[in-house]
PDB file of C-alpha atoms in Angstrom:
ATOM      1  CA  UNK A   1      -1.434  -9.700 -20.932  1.00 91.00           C
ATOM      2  CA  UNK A   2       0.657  -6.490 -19.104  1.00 92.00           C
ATOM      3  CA  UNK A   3       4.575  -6.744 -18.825  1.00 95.00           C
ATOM      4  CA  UNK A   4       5.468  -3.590 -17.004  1.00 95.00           C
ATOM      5  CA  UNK A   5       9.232  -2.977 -15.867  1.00 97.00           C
ATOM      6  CA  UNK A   6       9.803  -1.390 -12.641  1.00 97.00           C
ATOM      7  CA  UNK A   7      11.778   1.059 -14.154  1.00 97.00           C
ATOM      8  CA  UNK A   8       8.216   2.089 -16.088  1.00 95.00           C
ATOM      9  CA  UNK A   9       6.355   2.266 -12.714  1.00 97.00           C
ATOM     10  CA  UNK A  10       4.349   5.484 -12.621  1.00 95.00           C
ATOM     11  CA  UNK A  11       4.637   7.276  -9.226  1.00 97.00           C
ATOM     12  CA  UNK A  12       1.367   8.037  -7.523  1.00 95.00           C
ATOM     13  CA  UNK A  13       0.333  10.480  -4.303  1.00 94.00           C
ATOM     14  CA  UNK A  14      -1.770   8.656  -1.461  1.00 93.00           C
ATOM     15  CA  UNK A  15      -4.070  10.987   0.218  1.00 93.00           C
ATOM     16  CA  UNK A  16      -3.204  11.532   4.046  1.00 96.00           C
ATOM     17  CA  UNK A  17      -0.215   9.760   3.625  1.00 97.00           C
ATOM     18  CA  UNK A  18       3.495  11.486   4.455  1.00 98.00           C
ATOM     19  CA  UNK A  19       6.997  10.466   4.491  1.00 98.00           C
ATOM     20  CA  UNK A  20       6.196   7.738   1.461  1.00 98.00           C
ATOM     21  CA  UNK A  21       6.947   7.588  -2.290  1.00 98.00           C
ATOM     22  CA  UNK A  22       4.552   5.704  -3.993  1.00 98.00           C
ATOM     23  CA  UNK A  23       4.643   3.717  -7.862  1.00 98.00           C
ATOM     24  CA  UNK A  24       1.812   2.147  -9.040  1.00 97.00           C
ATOM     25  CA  UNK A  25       3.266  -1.726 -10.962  1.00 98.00           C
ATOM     26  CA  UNK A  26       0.235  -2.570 -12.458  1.00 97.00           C
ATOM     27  CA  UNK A  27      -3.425  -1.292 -12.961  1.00 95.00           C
ATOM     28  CA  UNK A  28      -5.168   2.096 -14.202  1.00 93.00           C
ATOM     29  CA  UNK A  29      -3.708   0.761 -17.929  1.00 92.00           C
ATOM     30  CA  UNK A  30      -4.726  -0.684 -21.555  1.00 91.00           C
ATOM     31  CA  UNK A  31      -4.628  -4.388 -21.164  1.00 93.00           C
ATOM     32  CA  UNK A  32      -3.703  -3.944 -17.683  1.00 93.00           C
ATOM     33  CA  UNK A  33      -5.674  -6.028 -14.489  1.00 95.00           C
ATOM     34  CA  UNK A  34      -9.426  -5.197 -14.820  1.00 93.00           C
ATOM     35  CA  UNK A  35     -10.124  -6.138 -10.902  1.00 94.00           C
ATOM     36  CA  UNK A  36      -7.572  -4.656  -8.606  1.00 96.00           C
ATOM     37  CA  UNK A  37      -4.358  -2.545  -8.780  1.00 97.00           C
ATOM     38  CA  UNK A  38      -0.808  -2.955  -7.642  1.00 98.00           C
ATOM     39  CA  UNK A  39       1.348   0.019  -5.409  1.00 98.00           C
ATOM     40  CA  UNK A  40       4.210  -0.307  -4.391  1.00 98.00           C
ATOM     41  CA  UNK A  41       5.462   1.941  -1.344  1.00 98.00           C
ATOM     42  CA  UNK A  42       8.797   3.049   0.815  1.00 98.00           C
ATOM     43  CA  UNK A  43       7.587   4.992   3.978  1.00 98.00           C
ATOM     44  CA  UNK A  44      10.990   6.427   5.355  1.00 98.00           C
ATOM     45  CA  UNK A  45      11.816   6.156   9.304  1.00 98.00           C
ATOM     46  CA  UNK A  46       8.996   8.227  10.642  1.00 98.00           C
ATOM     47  CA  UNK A  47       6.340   7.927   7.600  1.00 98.00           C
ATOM     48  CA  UNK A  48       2.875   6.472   7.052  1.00 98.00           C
ATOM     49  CA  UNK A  49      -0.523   6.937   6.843  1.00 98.00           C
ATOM     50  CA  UNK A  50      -4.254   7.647   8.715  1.00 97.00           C
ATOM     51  CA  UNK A  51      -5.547   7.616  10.732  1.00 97.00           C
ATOM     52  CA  UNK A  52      -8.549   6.759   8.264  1.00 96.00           C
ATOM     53  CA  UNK A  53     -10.353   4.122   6.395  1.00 95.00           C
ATOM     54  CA  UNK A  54     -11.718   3.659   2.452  1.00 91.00           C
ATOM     55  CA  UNK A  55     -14.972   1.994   1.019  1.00 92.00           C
ATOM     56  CA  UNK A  56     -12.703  -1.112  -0.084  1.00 94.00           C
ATOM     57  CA  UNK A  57     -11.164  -3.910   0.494  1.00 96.00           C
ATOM     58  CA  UNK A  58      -6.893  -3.358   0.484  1.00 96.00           C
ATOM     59  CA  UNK A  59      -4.123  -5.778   0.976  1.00 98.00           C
ATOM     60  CA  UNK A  60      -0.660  -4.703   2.576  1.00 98.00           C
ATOM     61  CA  UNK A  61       2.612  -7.493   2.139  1.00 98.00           C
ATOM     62  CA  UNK A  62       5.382  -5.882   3.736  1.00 98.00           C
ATOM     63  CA  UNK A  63       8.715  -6.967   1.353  1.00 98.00           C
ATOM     64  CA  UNK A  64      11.334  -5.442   3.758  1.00 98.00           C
ATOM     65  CA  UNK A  65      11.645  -3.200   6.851  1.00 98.00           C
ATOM     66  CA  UNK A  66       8.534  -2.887   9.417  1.00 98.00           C
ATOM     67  CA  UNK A  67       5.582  -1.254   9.188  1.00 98.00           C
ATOM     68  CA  UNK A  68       3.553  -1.185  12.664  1.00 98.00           C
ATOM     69  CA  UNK A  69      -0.336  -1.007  12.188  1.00 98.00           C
ATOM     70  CA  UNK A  70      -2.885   0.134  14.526  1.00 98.00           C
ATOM     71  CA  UNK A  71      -6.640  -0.202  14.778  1.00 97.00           C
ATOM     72  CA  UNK A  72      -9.345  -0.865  17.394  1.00 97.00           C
ATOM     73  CA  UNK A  73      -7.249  -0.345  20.128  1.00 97.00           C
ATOM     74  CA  UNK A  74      -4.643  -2.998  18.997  1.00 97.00           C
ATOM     75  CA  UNK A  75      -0.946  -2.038  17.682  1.00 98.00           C
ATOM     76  CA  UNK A  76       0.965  -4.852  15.560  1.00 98.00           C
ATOM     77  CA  UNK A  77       4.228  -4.661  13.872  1.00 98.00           C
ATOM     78  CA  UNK A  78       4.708  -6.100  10.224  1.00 98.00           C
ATOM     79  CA  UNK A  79       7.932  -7.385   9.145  1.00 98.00           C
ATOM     80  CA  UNK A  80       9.280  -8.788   6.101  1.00 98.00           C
ATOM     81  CA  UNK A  81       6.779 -11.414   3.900  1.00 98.00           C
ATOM     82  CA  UNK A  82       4.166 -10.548   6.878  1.00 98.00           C
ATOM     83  CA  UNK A  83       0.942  -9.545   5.499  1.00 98.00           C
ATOM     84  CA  UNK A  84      -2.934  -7.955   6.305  1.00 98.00           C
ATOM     85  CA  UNK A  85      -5.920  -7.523   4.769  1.00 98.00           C
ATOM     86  CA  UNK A  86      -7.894  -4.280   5.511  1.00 97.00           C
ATOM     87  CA  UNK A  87     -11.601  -5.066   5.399  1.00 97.00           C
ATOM     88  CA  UNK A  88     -13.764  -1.872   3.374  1.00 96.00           C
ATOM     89  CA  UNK A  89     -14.715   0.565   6.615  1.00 96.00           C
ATOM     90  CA  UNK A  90     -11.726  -0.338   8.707  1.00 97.00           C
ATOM     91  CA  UNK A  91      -9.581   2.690  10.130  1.00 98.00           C
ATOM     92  CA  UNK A  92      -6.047   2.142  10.346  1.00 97.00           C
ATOM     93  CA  UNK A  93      -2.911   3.981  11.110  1.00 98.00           C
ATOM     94  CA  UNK A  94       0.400   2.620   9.992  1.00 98.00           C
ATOM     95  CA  UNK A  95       3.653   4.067  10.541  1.00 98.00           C
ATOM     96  CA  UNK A  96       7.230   3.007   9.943  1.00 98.00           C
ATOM     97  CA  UNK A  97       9.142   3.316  13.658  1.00 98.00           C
ATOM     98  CA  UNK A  98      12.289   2.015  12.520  1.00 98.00           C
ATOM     99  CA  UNK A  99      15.619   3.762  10.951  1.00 98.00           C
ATOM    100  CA  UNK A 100      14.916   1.673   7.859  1.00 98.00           C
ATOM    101  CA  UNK A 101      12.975   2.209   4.931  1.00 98.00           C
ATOM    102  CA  UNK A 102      10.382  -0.413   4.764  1.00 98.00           C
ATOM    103  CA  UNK A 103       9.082  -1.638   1.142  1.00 98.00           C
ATOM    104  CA  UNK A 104       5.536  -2.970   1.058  1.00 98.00           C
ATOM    105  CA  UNK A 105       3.589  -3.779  -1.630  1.00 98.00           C
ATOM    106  CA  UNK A 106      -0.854  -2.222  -1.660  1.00 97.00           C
ATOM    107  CA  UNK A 107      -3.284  -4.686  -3.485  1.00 98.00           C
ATOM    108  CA  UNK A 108      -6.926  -2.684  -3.629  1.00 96.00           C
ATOM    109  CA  UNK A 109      -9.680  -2.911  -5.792  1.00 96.00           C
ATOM    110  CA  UNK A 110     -10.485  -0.126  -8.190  1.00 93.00           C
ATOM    111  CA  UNK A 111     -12.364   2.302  -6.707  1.00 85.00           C
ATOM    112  CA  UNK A 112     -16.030   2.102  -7.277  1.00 79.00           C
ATOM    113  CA  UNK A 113     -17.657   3.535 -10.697  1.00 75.00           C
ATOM    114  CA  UNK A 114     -20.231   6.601 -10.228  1.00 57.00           C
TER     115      UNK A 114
END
């Protein structure tokens, strides 16, 4: 078992992301979860991410604010306790449009061993 204070968050840099500060809560750690990882990100008015897509499955749950998500021609705004699942392939875009930070917790599976 892992207790891990959020003041003992580690931050982390997303690649292609902007306008975001990013702490990883749990994974990547001794005793740690051995399937998937936990981030947890604030995209300032104006941030986000993509367009692009990763090999694996990932899990957004927006906490607070709005995050609006686009893919296959569709646009859909997130707000608080609202949640999506990314399948592995999928290209997305997400950015936040609002004047508020939004707060959304990233669920993904490690990334594949070579």
């Amino acid at each position: 078992m892992l207790l891990k204070r959020f003041e003992d968050a580690t931050p982390y840099e997303a690649p292609n992301h902007w306008g975001v500060h990013g702490l990883r809560l749990q994974g990547f750690e001794e005793n740690g979860p051995r399937n998937q990882w936990v981030g947890f990100s604030q995209f300032l008015p104006g941030g986000g991410a993509g367009p692009d897509s990763t090999p694996i499955e990932k899990v957004y749950v927006v906490i607070e604010g709005e995050m609006t998500v686009e893919w296959d021609g569709r646009t859909e705004t997130l707000g608080p306790m609202d949640s999506l699942t990314i399948p592995p392939g999928q290209t997305r875009r997400i950015e936040n449009r609002s004047n508020h930070v939004c707060k959304m917790l990233v669920v993904m599976p490690y990334p594949p061993e070579n």
